[in-house]
XYZ file of N, CA and C in Angstrom:
213
model
N 74.169 20.142 -173.108
C 73.288 20.394 -173.608
C 72.472 20.142 -174.421
N 71.073 19.682 -174.288
C 70.399 19.306 -175.313
C 70.328 20.243 -176.943
N 70.347 19.780 -177.934
C 70.173 20.639 -179.549
C 69.213 21.929 -179.206
N 68.305 21.377 -178.745
C 66.953 22.602 -178.334
C 67.769 23.423 -178.110
N 68.212 23.326 -176.639
C 68.745 24.070 -175.753
C 69.630 25.010 -176.404
N 70.922 24.765 -177.383
C 71.492 25.147 -178.230
C 71.221 26.175 -178.950
N 69.816 25.669 -179.701
C 69.064 26.993 -180.407
C 68.640 28.048 -179.646
N 68.361 27.756 -178.563
C 67.566 28.892 -177.830
C 68.652 30.018 -177.320
N 69.779 29.161 -177.221
C 70.806 29.957 -176.885
C 71.232 30.880 -177.589
N 71.132 30.398 -178.739
C 71.740 31.259 -180.040
C 71.255 31.814 -180.156
N 69.665 31.976 -180.195
C 68.406 32.947 -180.590
C 68.939 33.754 -179.545
N 68.655 33.805 -178.319
C 68.957 34.811 -177.358
C 70.287 35.688 -177.604
N 71.494 35.119 -178.401
C 72.585 36.315 -178.399
C 72.178 36.832 -180.023
N 71.352 36.223 -180.929
C 71.833 37.328 -182.350
C 70.006 37.118 -182.410
N 69.327 38.041 -182.127
C 67.614 37.998 -182.111
C 67.243 38.254 -184.015
N 66.775 37.954 -184.464
C 66.714 37.957 -185.520
C 64.581 38.426 -185.727
N 64.149 39.020 -187.005
C 63.099 39.449 -186.973
C 62.509 38.217 -187.980
N 61.272 37.918 -187.281
C 60.919 36.528 -187.715
C 59.076 37.723 -188.437
N 58.905 37.300 -189.752
C 57.686 37.729 -190.259
C 56.212 36.455 -190.293
N 55.480 37.174 -189.745
C 54.381 35.560 -189.813
C 53.367 36.322 -190.617
N 52.737 35.362 -191.627
C 51.239 35.850 -192.295
C 50.590 34.841 -191.168
N 49.483 34.798 -191.952
C 47.794 34.169 -191.126
C 47.745 34.616 -189.839
N 48.157 35.841 -189.271
C 48.160 36.073 -187.835
C 46.963 36.169 -187.241
N 45.888 36.074 -188.045
C 44.826 35.841 -187.238
C 44.587 34.167 -186.524
N 45.344 33.554 -187.030
C 45.398 31.961 -186.484
C 45.928 32.195 -185.063
N 45.139 31.658 -184.090
C 45.479 31.431 -182.775
C 46.582 30.670 -182.555
N 47.380 29.593 -183.546
C 48.615 29.031 -183.095
C 49.736 29.659 -183.415
N 49.301 30.601 -184.493
C 50.336 32.088 -185.299
C 50.794 32.420 -184.062
N 49.445 33.336 -183.238
C 49.472 34.363 -182.698
C 50.354 33.890 -180.855
N 50.175 32.279 -180.757
C 50.570 31.952 -179.817
C 52.237 31.994 -179.765
N 52.774 31.443 -180.966
C 53.948 31.253 -181.464
C 54.531 32.419 -181.102
N 54.056 33.410 -181.524
C 54.212 35.129 -181.790
C 54.453 35.191 -180.162
N 53.790 35.451 -179.501
C 53.790 36.188 -178.037
C 55.067 34.874 -177.439
N 55.019 33.582 -177.794
C 56.201 32.508 -176.977
C 57.257 33.142 -177.362
N 57.600 33.692 -178.669
C 58.787 34.398 -178.868
C 59.491 35.594 -178.212
N 58.291 36.420 -178.490
C 58.693 37.675 -177.674
C 58.663 37.399 -176.062
N 57.974 36.446 -175.543
C 57.839 36.452 -174.168
C 59.546 35.518 -173.435
N 59.874 34.957 -174.202
C 61.439 34.230 -174.518
C 62.511 35.055 -174.674
N 62.088 36.086 -175.575
C 63.220 37.083 -176.228
C 64.040 36.076 -177.310
N 63.468 35.090 -177.821
C 64.059 34.721 -179.059
C 64.029 35.161 -180.185
N 62.911 36.149 -180.738
C 62.878 36.726 -181.980
C 62.289 38.022 -182.132
N 62.318 39.022 -183.167
C 61.600 40.279 -182.755
C 59.982 39.504 -183.849
N 59.333 40.439 -183.475
C 57.943 39.520 -184.418
C 57.072 40.910 -185.307
N 56.922 40.303 -186.426
C 56.100 41.557 -187.217
C 55.071 40.130 -187.697
N 53.787 40.638 -187.453
C 52.599 39.935 -187.935
C 51.904 40.926 -189.459
N 51.595 39.990 -190.649
C 50.795 40.853 -191.515
C 49.716 40.302 -191.430
N 48.593 41.022 -192.040
C 47.605 40.997 -191.980
C 46.534 41.940 -191.563
N 45.258 41.909 -191.661
C 43.945 43.021 -191.032
C 44.391 43.081 -189.490
N 45.149 44.064 -189.083
C 45.022 44.632 -188.111
C 44.144 44.466 -187.250
N 42.688 44.846 -187.192
C 41.818 44.696 -186.633
C 41.446 43.270 -186.204
N 41.425 42.860 -187.404
C 41.043 40.981 -187.137
C 42.290 40.170 -186.130
N 43.270 40.841 -186.382
C 44.497 40.406 -185.665
C 44.436 40.363 -183.989
N 43.999 41.765 -184.004
C 43.703 42.376 -182.354
C 42.552 41.347 -181.700
N 41.362 41.308 -182.466
C 40.496 40.722 -182.208
C 40.553 39.096 -181.714
N 41.485 38.789 -182.928
C 41.738 37.420 -182.707
C 42.882 37.455 -181.209
N 43.644 38.092 -181.243
C 44.681 37.734 -179.908
C 43.223 38.540 -178.634
N 42.804 39.298 -178.621
C 41.662 39.211 -177.501
C 41.031 38.209 -176.978
N 40.395 37.339 -178.092
C 39.523 36.835 -178.051
C 40.496 34.943 -177.399
N 41.749 35.285 -177.977
C 42.739 34.043 -177.317
C 43.184 34.433 -176.107
N 43.377 35.624 -175.750
C 44.099 36.026 -174.533
C 45.327 36.341 -174.703
N 45.990 36.654 -176.009
C 47.118 36.559 -176.207
C 47.597 38.078 -175.777
N 48.659 38.337 -175.340
C 49.235 39.812 -175.384
C 50.218 40.384 -176.831
N 49.664 41.071 -177.613
C 50.331 41.882 -178.449
C 51.517 42.917 -177.982
N 52.114 42.892 -176.881
C 52.882 44.070 -176.340
C 54.225 43.721 -177.311
N 54.872 44.267 -177.907
C 56.302 43.980 -178.739
C 56.094 43.564 -179.944
N 54.775 43.468 -180.540
C 54.556 42.491 -181.804
C 54.242 44.115 -182.571
N 54.865 43.656 -184.045
C 54.541 44.787 -184.755
C 53.627 44.608 -185.667
N 52.752 44.883 -186.151
C 51.565 44.297 -187.145
C 51.469 45.435 -188.353
N 51.624 44.478 -189.690
C 51.457 45.413 -190.849
C 50.257 45.169 -191.549
N 49.773 45.638 -191.874
C 48.527 45.661 -193.078
C 48.767 45.633 -194.060
N 48.836 44.954 -194.895
C 49.068 44.971 -196.396
C 48.140 46.090 -197.378
């Protein structure tokens, strides 16, 4: 088994919460969606909620299962 596969397997067994800033960035949104889709972590995005939602819609990112905190 490759190292990355071992890391992914461990992430599945003990999912942690990951908090991401700069949440309007499409790369951050894509990574958050991937983590949710692969059940690697629970995701919280920090930033302006309307801006995050707009960016997600613009880049066709599903925010289901992702928690957003507006400071």
